[in-house]
XYZ file of C-alpha atoms in Angstrom:
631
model
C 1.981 18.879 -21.972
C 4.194 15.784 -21.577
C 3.211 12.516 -23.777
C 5.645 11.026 -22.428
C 5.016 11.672 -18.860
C 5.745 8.659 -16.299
C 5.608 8.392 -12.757
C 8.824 7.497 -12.646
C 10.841 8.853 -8.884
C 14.173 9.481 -10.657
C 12.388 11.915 -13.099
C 10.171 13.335 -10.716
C 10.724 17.458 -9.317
C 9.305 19.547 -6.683
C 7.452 22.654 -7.877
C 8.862 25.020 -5.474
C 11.283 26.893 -4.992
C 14.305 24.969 -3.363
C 17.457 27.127 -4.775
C 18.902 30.185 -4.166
C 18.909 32.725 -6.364
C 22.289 33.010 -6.741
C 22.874 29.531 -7.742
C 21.454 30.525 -10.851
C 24.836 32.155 -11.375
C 26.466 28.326 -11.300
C 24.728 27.258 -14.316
C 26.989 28.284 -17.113
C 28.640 26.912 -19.973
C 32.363 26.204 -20.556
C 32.505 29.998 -22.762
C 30.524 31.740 -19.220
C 27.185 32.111 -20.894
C 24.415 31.059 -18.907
C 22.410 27.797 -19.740
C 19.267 27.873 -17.392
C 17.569 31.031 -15.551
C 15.061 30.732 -13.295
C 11.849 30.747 -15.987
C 13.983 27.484 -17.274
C 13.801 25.761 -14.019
C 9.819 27.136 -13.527
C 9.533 25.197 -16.602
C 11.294 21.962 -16.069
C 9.795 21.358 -12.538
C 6.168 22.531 -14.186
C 6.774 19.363 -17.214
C 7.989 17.175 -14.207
C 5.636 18.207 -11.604
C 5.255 15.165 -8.558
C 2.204 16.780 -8.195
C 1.049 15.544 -11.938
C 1.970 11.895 -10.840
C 0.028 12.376 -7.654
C -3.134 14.024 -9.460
C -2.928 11.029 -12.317
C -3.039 8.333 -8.834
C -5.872 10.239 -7.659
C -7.771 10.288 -10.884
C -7.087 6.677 -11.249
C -8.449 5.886 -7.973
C -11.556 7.847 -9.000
C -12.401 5.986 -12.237
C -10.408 3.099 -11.688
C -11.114 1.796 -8.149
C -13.770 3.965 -6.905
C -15.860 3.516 -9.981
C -17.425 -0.014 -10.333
C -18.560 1.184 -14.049
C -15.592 1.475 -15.891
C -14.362 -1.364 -18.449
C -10.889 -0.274 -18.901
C -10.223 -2.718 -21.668
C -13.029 -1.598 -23.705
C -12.309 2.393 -23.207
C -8.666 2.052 -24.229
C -10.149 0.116 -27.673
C -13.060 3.277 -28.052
C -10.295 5.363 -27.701
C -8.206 4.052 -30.152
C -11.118 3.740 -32.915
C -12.365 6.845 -32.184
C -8.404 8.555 -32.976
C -8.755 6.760 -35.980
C -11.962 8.054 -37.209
C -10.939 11.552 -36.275
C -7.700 10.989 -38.350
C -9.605 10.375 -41.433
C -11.968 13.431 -41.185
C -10.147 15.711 -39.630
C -6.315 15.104 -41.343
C -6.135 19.061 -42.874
C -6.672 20.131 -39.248
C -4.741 17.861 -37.372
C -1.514 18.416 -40.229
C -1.921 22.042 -39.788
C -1.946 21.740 -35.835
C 0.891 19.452 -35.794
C 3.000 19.577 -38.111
C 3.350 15.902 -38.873
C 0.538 13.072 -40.725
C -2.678 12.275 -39.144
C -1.475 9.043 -40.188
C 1.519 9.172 -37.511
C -0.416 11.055 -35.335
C -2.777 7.506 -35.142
C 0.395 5.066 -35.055
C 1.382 6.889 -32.364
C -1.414 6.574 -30.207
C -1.784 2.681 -31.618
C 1.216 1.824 -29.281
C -0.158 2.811 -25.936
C -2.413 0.444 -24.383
C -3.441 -0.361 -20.979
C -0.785 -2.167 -19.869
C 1.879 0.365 -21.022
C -0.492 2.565 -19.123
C 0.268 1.145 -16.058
C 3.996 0.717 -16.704
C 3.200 4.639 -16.454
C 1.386 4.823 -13.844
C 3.163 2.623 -11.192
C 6.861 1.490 -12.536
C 7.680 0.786 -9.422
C 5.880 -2.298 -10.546
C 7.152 -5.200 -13.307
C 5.807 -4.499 -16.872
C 3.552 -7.392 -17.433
C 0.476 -7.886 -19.781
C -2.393 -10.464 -19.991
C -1.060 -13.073 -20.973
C 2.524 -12.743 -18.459
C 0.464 -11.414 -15.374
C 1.182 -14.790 -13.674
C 4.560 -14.281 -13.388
C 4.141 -10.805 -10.995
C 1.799 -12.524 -8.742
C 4.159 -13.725 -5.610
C 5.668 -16.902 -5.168
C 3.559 -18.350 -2.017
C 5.240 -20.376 0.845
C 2.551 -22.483 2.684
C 3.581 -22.986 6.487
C 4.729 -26.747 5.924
C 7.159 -25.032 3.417
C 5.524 -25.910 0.308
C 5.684 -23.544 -2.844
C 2.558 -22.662 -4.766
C 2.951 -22.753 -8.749
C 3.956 -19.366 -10.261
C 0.011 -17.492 -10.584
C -0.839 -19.511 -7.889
C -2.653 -18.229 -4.811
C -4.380 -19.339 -1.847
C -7.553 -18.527 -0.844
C -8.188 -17.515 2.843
C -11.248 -18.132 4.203
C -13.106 -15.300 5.851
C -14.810 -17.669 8.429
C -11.896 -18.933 9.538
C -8.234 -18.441 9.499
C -7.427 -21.384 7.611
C -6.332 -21.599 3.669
C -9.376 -23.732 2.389
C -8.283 -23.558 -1.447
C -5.432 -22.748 -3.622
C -6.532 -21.190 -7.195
C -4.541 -20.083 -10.608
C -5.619 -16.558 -10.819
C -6.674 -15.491 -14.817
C -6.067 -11.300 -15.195
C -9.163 -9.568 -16.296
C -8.263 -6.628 -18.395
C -12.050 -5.118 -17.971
C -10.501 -4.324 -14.530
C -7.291 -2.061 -13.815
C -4.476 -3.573 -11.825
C -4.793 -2.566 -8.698
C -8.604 -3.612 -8.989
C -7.115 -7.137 -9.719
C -4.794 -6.867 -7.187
C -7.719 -6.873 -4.557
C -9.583 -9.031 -6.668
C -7.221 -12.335 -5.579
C -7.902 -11.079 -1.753
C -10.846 -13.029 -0.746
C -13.935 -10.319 -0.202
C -14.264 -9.604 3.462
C -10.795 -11.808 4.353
C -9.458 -10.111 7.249
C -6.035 -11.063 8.675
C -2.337 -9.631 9.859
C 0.454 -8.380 8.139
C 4.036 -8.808 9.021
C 7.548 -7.836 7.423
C 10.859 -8.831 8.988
C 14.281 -10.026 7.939
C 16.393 -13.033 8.928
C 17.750 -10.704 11.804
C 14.507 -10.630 13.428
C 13.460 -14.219 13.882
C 14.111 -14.191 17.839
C 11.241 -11.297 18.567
C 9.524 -12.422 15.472
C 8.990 -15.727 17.251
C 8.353 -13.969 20.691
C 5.292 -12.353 18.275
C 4.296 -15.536 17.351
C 3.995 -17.182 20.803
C 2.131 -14.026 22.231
C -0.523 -14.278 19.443
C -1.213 -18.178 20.342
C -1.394 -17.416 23.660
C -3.923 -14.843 23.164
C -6.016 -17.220 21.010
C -5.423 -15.489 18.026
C -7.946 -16.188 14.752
C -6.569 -14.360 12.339
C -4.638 -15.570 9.558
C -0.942 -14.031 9.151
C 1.549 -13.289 5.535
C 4.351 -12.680 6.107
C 5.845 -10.317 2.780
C 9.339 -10.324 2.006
C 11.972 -9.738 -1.266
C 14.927 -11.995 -2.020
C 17.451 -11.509 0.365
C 15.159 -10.956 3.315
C 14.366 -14.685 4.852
C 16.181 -17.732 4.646
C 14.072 -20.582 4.251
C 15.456 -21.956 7.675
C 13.923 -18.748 9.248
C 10.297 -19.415 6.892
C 10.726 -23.338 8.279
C 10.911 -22.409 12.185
C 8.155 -19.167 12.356
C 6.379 -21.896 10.631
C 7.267 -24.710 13.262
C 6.637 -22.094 15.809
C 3.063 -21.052 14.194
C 1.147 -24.020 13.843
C 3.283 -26.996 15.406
C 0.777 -28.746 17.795
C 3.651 -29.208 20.480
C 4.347 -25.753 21.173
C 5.097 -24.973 24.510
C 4.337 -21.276 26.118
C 5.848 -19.963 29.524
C 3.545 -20.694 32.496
C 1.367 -17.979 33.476
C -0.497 -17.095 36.282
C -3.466 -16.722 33.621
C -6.158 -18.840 34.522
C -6.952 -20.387 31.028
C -4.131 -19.523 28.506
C -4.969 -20.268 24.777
C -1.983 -22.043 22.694
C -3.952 -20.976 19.302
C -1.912 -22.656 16.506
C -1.476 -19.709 13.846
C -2.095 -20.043 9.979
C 0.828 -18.060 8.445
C 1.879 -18.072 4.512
C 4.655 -16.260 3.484
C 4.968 -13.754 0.342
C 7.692 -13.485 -1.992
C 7.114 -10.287 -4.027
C 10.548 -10.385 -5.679
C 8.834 -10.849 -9.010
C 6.265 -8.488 -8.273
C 8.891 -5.812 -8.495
C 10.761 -3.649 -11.361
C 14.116 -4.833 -11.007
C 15.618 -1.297 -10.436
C 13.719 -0.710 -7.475
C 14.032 -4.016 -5.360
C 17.000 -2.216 -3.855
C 14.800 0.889 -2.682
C 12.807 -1.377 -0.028
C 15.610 -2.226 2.119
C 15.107 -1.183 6.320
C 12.238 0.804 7.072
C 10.746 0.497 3.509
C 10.284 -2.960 3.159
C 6.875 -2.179 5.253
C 5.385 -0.960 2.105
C 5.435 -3.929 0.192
C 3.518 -5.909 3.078
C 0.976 -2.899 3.065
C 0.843 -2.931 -0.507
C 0.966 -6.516 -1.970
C -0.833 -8.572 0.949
C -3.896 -10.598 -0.130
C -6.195 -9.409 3.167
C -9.421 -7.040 1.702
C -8.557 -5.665 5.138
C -5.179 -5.984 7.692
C -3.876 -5.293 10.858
C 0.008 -4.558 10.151
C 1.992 -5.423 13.578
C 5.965 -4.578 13.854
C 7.207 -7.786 15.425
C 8.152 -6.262 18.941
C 4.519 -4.886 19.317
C 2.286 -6.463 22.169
C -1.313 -6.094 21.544
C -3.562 -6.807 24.372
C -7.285 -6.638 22.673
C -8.781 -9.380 19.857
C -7.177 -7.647 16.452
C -10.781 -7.760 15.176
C -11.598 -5.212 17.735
C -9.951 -2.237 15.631
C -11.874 -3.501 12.492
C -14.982 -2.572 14.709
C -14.051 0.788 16.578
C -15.421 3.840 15.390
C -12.490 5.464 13.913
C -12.450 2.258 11.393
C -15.670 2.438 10.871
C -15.365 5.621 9.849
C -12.968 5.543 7.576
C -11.286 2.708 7.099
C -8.442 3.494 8.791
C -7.442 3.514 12.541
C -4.072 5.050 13.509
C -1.988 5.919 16.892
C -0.365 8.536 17.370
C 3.271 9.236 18.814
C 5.154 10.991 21.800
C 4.879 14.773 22.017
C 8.586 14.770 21.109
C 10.393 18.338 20.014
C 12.213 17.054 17.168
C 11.275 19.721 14.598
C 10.244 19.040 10.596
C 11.921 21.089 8.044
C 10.066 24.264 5.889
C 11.437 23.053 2.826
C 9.105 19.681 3.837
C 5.929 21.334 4.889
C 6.257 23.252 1.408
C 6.491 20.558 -0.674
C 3.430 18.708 0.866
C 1.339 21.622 0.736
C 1.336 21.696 -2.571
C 1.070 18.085 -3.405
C -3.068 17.815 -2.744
C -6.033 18.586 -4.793
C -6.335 21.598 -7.004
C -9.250 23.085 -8.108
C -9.685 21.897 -11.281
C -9.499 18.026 -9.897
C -11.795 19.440 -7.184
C -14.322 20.753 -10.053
C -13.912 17.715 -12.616
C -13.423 14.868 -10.418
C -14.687 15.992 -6.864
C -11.452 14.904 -5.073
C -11.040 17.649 -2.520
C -8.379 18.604 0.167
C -9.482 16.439 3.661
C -8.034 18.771 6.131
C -8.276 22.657 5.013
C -5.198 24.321 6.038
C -6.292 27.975 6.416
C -9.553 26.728 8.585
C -6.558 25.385 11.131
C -5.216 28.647 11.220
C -8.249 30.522 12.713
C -9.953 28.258 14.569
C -9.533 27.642 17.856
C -7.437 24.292 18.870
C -10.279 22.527 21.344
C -12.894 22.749 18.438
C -10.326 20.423 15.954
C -10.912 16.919 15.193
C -7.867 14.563 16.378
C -6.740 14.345 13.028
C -6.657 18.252 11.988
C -4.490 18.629 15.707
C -1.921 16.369 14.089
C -1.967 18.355 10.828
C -1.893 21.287 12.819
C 1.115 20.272 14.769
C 3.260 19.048 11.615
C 2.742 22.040 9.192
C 1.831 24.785 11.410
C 3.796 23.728 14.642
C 6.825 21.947 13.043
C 6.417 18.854 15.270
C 7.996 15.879 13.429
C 6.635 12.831 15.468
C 2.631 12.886 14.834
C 2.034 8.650 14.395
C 3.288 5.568 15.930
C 3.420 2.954 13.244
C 3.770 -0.065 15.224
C 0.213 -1.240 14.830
C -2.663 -0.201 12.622
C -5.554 -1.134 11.111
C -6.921 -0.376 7.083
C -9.022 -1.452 4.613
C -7.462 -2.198 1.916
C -9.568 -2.225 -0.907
C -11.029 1.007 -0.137
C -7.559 2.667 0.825
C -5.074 0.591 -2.208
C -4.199 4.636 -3.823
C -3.542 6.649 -1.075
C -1.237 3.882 0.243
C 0.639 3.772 -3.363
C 0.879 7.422 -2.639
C 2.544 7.224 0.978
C 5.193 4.939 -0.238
C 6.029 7.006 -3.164
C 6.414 10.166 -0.634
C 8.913 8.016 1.850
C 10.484 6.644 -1.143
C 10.964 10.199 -2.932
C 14.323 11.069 -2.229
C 13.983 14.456 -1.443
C 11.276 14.289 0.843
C 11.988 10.777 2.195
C 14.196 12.589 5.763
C 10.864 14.353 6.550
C 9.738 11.697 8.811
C 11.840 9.129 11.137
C 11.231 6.095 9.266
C 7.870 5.366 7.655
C 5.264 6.623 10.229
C 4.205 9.953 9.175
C 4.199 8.843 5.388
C 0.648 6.651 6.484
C -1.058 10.092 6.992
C 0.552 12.211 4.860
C -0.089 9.888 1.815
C -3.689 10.111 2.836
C -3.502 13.879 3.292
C -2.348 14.268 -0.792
C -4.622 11.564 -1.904
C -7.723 14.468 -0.300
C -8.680 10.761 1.565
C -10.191 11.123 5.287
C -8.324 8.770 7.691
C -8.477 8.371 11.664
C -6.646 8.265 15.092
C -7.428 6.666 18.307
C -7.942 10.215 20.109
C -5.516 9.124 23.210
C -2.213 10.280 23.070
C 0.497 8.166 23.395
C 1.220 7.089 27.083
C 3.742 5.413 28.982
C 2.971 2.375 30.828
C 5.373 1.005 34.249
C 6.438 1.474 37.654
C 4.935 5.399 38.107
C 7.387 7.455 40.294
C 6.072 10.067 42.565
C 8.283 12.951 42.835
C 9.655 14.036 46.723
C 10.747 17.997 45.872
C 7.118 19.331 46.051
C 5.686 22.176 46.793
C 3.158 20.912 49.752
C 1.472 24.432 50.002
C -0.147 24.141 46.704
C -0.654 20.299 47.207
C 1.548 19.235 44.422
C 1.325 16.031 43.257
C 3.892 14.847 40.551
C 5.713 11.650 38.897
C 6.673 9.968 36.245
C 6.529 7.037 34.246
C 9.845 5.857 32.266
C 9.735 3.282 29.531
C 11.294 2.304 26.541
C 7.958 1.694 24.703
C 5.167 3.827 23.484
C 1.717 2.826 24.474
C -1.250 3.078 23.530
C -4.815 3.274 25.499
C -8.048 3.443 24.850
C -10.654 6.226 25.571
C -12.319 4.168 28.032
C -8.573 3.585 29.713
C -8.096 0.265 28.388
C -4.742 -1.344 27.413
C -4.540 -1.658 23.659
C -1.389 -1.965 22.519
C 2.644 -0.881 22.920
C 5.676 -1.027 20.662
C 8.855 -2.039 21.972
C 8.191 -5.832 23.175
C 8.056 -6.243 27.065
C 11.748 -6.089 28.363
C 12.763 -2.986 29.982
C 15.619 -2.810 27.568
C 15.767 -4.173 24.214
C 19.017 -2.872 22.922
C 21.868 -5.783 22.815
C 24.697 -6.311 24.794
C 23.184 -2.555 26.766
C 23.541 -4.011 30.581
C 27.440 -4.701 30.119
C 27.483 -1.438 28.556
C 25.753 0.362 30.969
C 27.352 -1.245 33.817
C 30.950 0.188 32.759
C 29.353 3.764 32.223
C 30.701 5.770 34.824
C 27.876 8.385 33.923
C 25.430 5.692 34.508
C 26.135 4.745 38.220
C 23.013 6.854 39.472
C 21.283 4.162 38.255
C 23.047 1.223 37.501
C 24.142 1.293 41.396
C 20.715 0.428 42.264
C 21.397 -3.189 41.064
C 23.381 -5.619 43.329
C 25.280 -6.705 40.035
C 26.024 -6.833 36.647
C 23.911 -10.032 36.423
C 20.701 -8.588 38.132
C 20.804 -5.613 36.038
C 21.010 -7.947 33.197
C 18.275 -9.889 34.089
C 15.874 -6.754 34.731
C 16.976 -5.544 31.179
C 16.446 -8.635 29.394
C 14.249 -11.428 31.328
C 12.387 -9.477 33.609
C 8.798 -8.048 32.184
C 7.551 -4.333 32.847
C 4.939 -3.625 34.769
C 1.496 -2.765 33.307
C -0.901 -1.778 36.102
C -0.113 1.846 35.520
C 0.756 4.419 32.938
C 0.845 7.942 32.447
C -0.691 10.033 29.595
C 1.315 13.136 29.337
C -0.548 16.426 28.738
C -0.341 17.440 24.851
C 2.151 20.141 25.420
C 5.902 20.204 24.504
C 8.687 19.374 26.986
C 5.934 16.862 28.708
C 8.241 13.713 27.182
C 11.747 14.178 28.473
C 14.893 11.173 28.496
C 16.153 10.548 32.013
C 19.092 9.366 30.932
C 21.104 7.437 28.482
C 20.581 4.251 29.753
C 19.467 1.482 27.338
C 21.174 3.557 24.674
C 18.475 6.590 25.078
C 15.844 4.018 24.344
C 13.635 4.921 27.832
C 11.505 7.895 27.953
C 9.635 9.461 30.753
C 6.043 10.348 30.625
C 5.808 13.405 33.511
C 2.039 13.943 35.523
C 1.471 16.896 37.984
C -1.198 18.543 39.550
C -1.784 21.870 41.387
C -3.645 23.589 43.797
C -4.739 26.788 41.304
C -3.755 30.067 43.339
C -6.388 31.523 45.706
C -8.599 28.624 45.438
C -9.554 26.758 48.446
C -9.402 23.152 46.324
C -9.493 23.337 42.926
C -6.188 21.573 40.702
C -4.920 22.119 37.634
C -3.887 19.500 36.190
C -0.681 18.401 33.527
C -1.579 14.905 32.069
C -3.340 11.760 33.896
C -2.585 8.443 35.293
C -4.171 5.486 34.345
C -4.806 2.615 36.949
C -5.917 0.027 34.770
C -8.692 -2.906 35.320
C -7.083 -5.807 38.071
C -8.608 -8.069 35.988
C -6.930 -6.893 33.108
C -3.229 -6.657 34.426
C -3.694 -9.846 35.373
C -3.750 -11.131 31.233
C -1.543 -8.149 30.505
C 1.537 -9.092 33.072
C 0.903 -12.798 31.625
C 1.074 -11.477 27.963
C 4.341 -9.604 28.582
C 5.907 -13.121 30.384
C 5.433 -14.699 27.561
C 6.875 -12.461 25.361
C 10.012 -11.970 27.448
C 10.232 -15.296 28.684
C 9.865 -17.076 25.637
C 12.771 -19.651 24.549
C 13.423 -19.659 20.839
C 17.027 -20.864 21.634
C 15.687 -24.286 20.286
C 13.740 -23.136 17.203
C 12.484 -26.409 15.479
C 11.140 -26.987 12.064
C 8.636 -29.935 11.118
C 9.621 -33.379 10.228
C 8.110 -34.738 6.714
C 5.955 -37.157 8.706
C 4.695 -34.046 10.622
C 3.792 -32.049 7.323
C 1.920 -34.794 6.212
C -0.104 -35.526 8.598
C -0.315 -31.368 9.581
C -0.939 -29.883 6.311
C -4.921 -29.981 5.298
C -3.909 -29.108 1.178
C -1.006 -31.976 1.133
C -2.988 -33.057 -1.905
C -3.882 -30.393 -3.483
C -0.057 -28.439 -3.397
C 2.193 -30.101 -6.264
């Protein structure tokens, strides 16, 4: 239909129906006649179909990833001999049916080959062939700031978190790119994934510090563009990663780790077409850390989340083993998500003749939701439920999550390429709901940690009850989202530990006449700035809101709207002598486990990077295990 076809964003159209019909009126020429009717525009969106790119990802990932059989070199070279034969015996038929020479019919196909392929396939990506792969691979920072050679890479060894070898990586065209791609991750390397900019280095080394207090094993890349770290930032996350003479708040944790980290840092500016380096600025630049990381599977951590469990953990819970994914999911939050979006990603997964040829069928079935009742749904057809059917935006919290890579490289391609579609790119805030969505079109399963997303603090009990029906009701208000486990444990929370993270909010706050209902609870200006910025939250309690709307409300507009309030009630049911009802539950958690959580959240807050060092030379030489094996 289209030789010529590319999955290429800026050519890319929607097939449905986003005009009205009188706009069809608009498109006329300078004499009045009209240039395009609505057949014209079935047409143009049919030839440039998103769907087409998506289908061509899917079949990729089929015979391409999925399929350990497949020599691509070898089947682009039968297919080219095989033209050529076909030329010869068949050139009355083929001039009749086209019109032109078998002879250019078979120059024609002579110029595609498999790395013009993938050009096609994923231009987001620089055109590169055997023999220039090197220069796409990223430039590699080592944490004593040392810079690989271009096609360098280092290996990371699975039994440890340490870099035990550095080797010059050699393309093989037998495999496709992406195959390569998780060919220089180490098989069964595990590790974390971060992406921040120079304006993040203060809770980026808060991160840092938590993580080696915790005893953390894992190794860390950090994956960046040009533009997004100085190397002063790479020298002190480095200093602050795996100096020996690190210092961590005092705790009343009986026996703190100070876990030097192993942390390399990415430069993917290469890796990139040049007309899209732009398109990964903010939000986006999460993809290329999900994308281009060397782990065969990674824990991806926004630098102000706080995770309370070994990382390794969500490698072994069930929704990972499952599928190979484990996400979280968000506050019940009313914001509502557009027709026009729902439209467009219903008709975005497999059709039936991919389901018939290639087996890759939808993962959640759309008109089973619709008749079956809601307490008989898996976790994940409730979210899908709640974004297409119930127009609820906010379905996953993207602050921490777990995937394996190598199994999961497509469907991810395919979630960036949804945020980064300009057209749909609003239908989510930020990246989160792109994760599952890109799964949904890809017809991949993926999971979510059941729980809904709780609020953990200081729980207030509410005074206007009614006492006949033995109400009991609070609250629980907190700038972060947590997240708990279904045996009530502490896993995780976005939003570091200070009860306000927003800068310069206490001075604001303090001059807000509107404000004074709670800012006058604080002696001064000074102790509400302490309790905003130095002062940890408390984590012996949360609330998990019941699954209804309305349940998340903001209190006020304190912190700049930041804190939201996680409401719990219960109810004597009418006419019954002690039965409750109840609205959501509240979590006491484990003694023993506050007692590591409150010490995880004072080092976070009270950590100093005020005096953010970097390592001498004498210190990198006498640090750095590959000093002689790094030119």
């Amino acid at each position: 239909m289209n030789e010529k076809w590319k999955n290429d964003l800026s050519t890319m159209a929607f097939g449905i129906k986003d005009f009205k019909d009188e706009d069809i009126e608009k498109f006329k020429d300078s004499d009045g006649f009209a240039m395009i009717d609505e057949e014209s525009v079935r047409m143009f969106k049919k030839r440039n179909d998103i769907a087409l790119a998506f289908e061509r990802m899917r079949i990729y990932d089929t015979c391409l990833m999925q399929d350990e059989t497949v020599n691509l070199q070898e089947t682009f070279e039968q297919k080219r001999e095989t033209n050529l034969v076909q030329g010869t015996q068949n050139k009355k038929e083929k001039r009749e049916f086209s019109g032109v020479s078998s002879g250019t019919r078979d120059e024609n196909y002579r110029k595609f080959d498999q790395y013009d392929f993938e050009h096609r396939m994923f231009p987001f990506i620089r055109q590169f062939n055997h023999d220039n792969f090197s220069q796409i691979i990223p430039k590699f920072t080592s944490p004593f700031n040392k810079v690989l050679k271009q096609g360098d890479i280092p290996i990371f060894d699975p039994k440890s978190p340490m870099v035990n070898k550095v080797i010059n990586y050699v393309y093989d065209p037998t495999k496709s790119f992406w195959k390569n791609w998780n060919l220089m991750s180490a098989p069964g390397s595990r590790g974390i994934v971060l992406s921040f900019a120079d304006s993040h280095l203060a809770m980026a080394l808060k991160l840092i510090a938590t993580l080696r207090f915790q005893g953390n094993k894992l190794p860390i890349q950090v994956i960046y563009k040009k533009g997004d770290l100085s190397e002063d930032t790479i020298e002190k996350i480095s200093y602050a990663a795996r100096s020996p003479n690190v210092t961590l708040p005092e705790t009343k944790y009986g026996n703190p780790a100070n876990e030097p980290q192993e942390i390399w840092f990415l430069d993917v500016t290469n890796t990139l077409a040049d007309n899209m380096i732009s398109e990964f600025s903010h939000w986006k630049g999460k993809w290329l850390a999900v994308l281009f990381n060397l782990f065969d599977e990674f824990v991806f951590l926004d630098i102000d989340a706080i995770n309370y469990i070994d990382l390794n953990d969500y490698f072994e819970s069930p929704e990972y083993k499952r599928t190979g994914t484990v996400y979280f999911r968000d506050r019940v939050l009313s914001a509502p998500v557009s027709n026009q979006c729902t439209a467009i990603f219903e008709s975005l997964p497999p059709k039936l003749l991919e389901m018939k040829y290639f087996s890759n069928r939808p993962f959640i079935h759309s008109e089973y939701l619709d008749e079956d009742c809601e307490k008989d749904l898996t976790t994940e057809e409730k979210i899908y439920k709640r974004f297409f059917m119930d127009n609820f935006q906010h379905q996953m919290e993207s602050g921490l999550f777990a995937i394996s890579k190598s199994k999961h490289h497509i469907p991810l391609v395919i979630s960036m390429t949804l945020h980064l579609a300009k057209k749909v790119g609003s239908c989510g805030w930020g990246d989160k709901e792109y994760f599952w969505l890109g799964f949904v079109v890809a017809g991949r399963p993926f999971s979510f940690n059941e729980v809904p997303a709780a609020s953990v603090g200081t729980y207030q009990e509410k005074k206007d009850l009614d006492l006949n029906r033995k109400e009991e009701a609070g609250e629980v208000c907190s700038i972060q989202v947590s997240h708990i486990s279904v045996d009530g444990k502490l896993l995780w929370l976005n939003g570091g530990s200070n009860n306000c993270k927003a800068p310069g909010a206490a001075e604001k706050d303090w001059n807000d006449e509107k404000l004074k209902s709670f800012t006058g609870t604080f002696d001064s200006l000074e102790a509400l700035k302490e309790y905003y910025e130095v002062t940890p939250i408390d984590t012996s309690r949360a609330v998990i809101p019941h699954e209804s709307s309305g349940v998340w409300y903001r209190r006020d507009l304190h912190c700049n709207g930041y804190a939201w309030c996680a409401k719990y009630q219960s109810i004597l049911k009418e006419y019954s002598f002690d039965r409750k009802k109840f609205r959501g539950k509240i979590v006491e958690f484990d003694p023993k486990d506050v007692i590591f959580t409150t010490a995880m959240n004072y080092v976070w807050s009270h950590y100093d990077d005020s005096d953010a060092k970097k390592f001498t030379a004498e210190e990198k030489a006498s640090l750095d295990p590959l000093a002689g094996s790094i030119a």
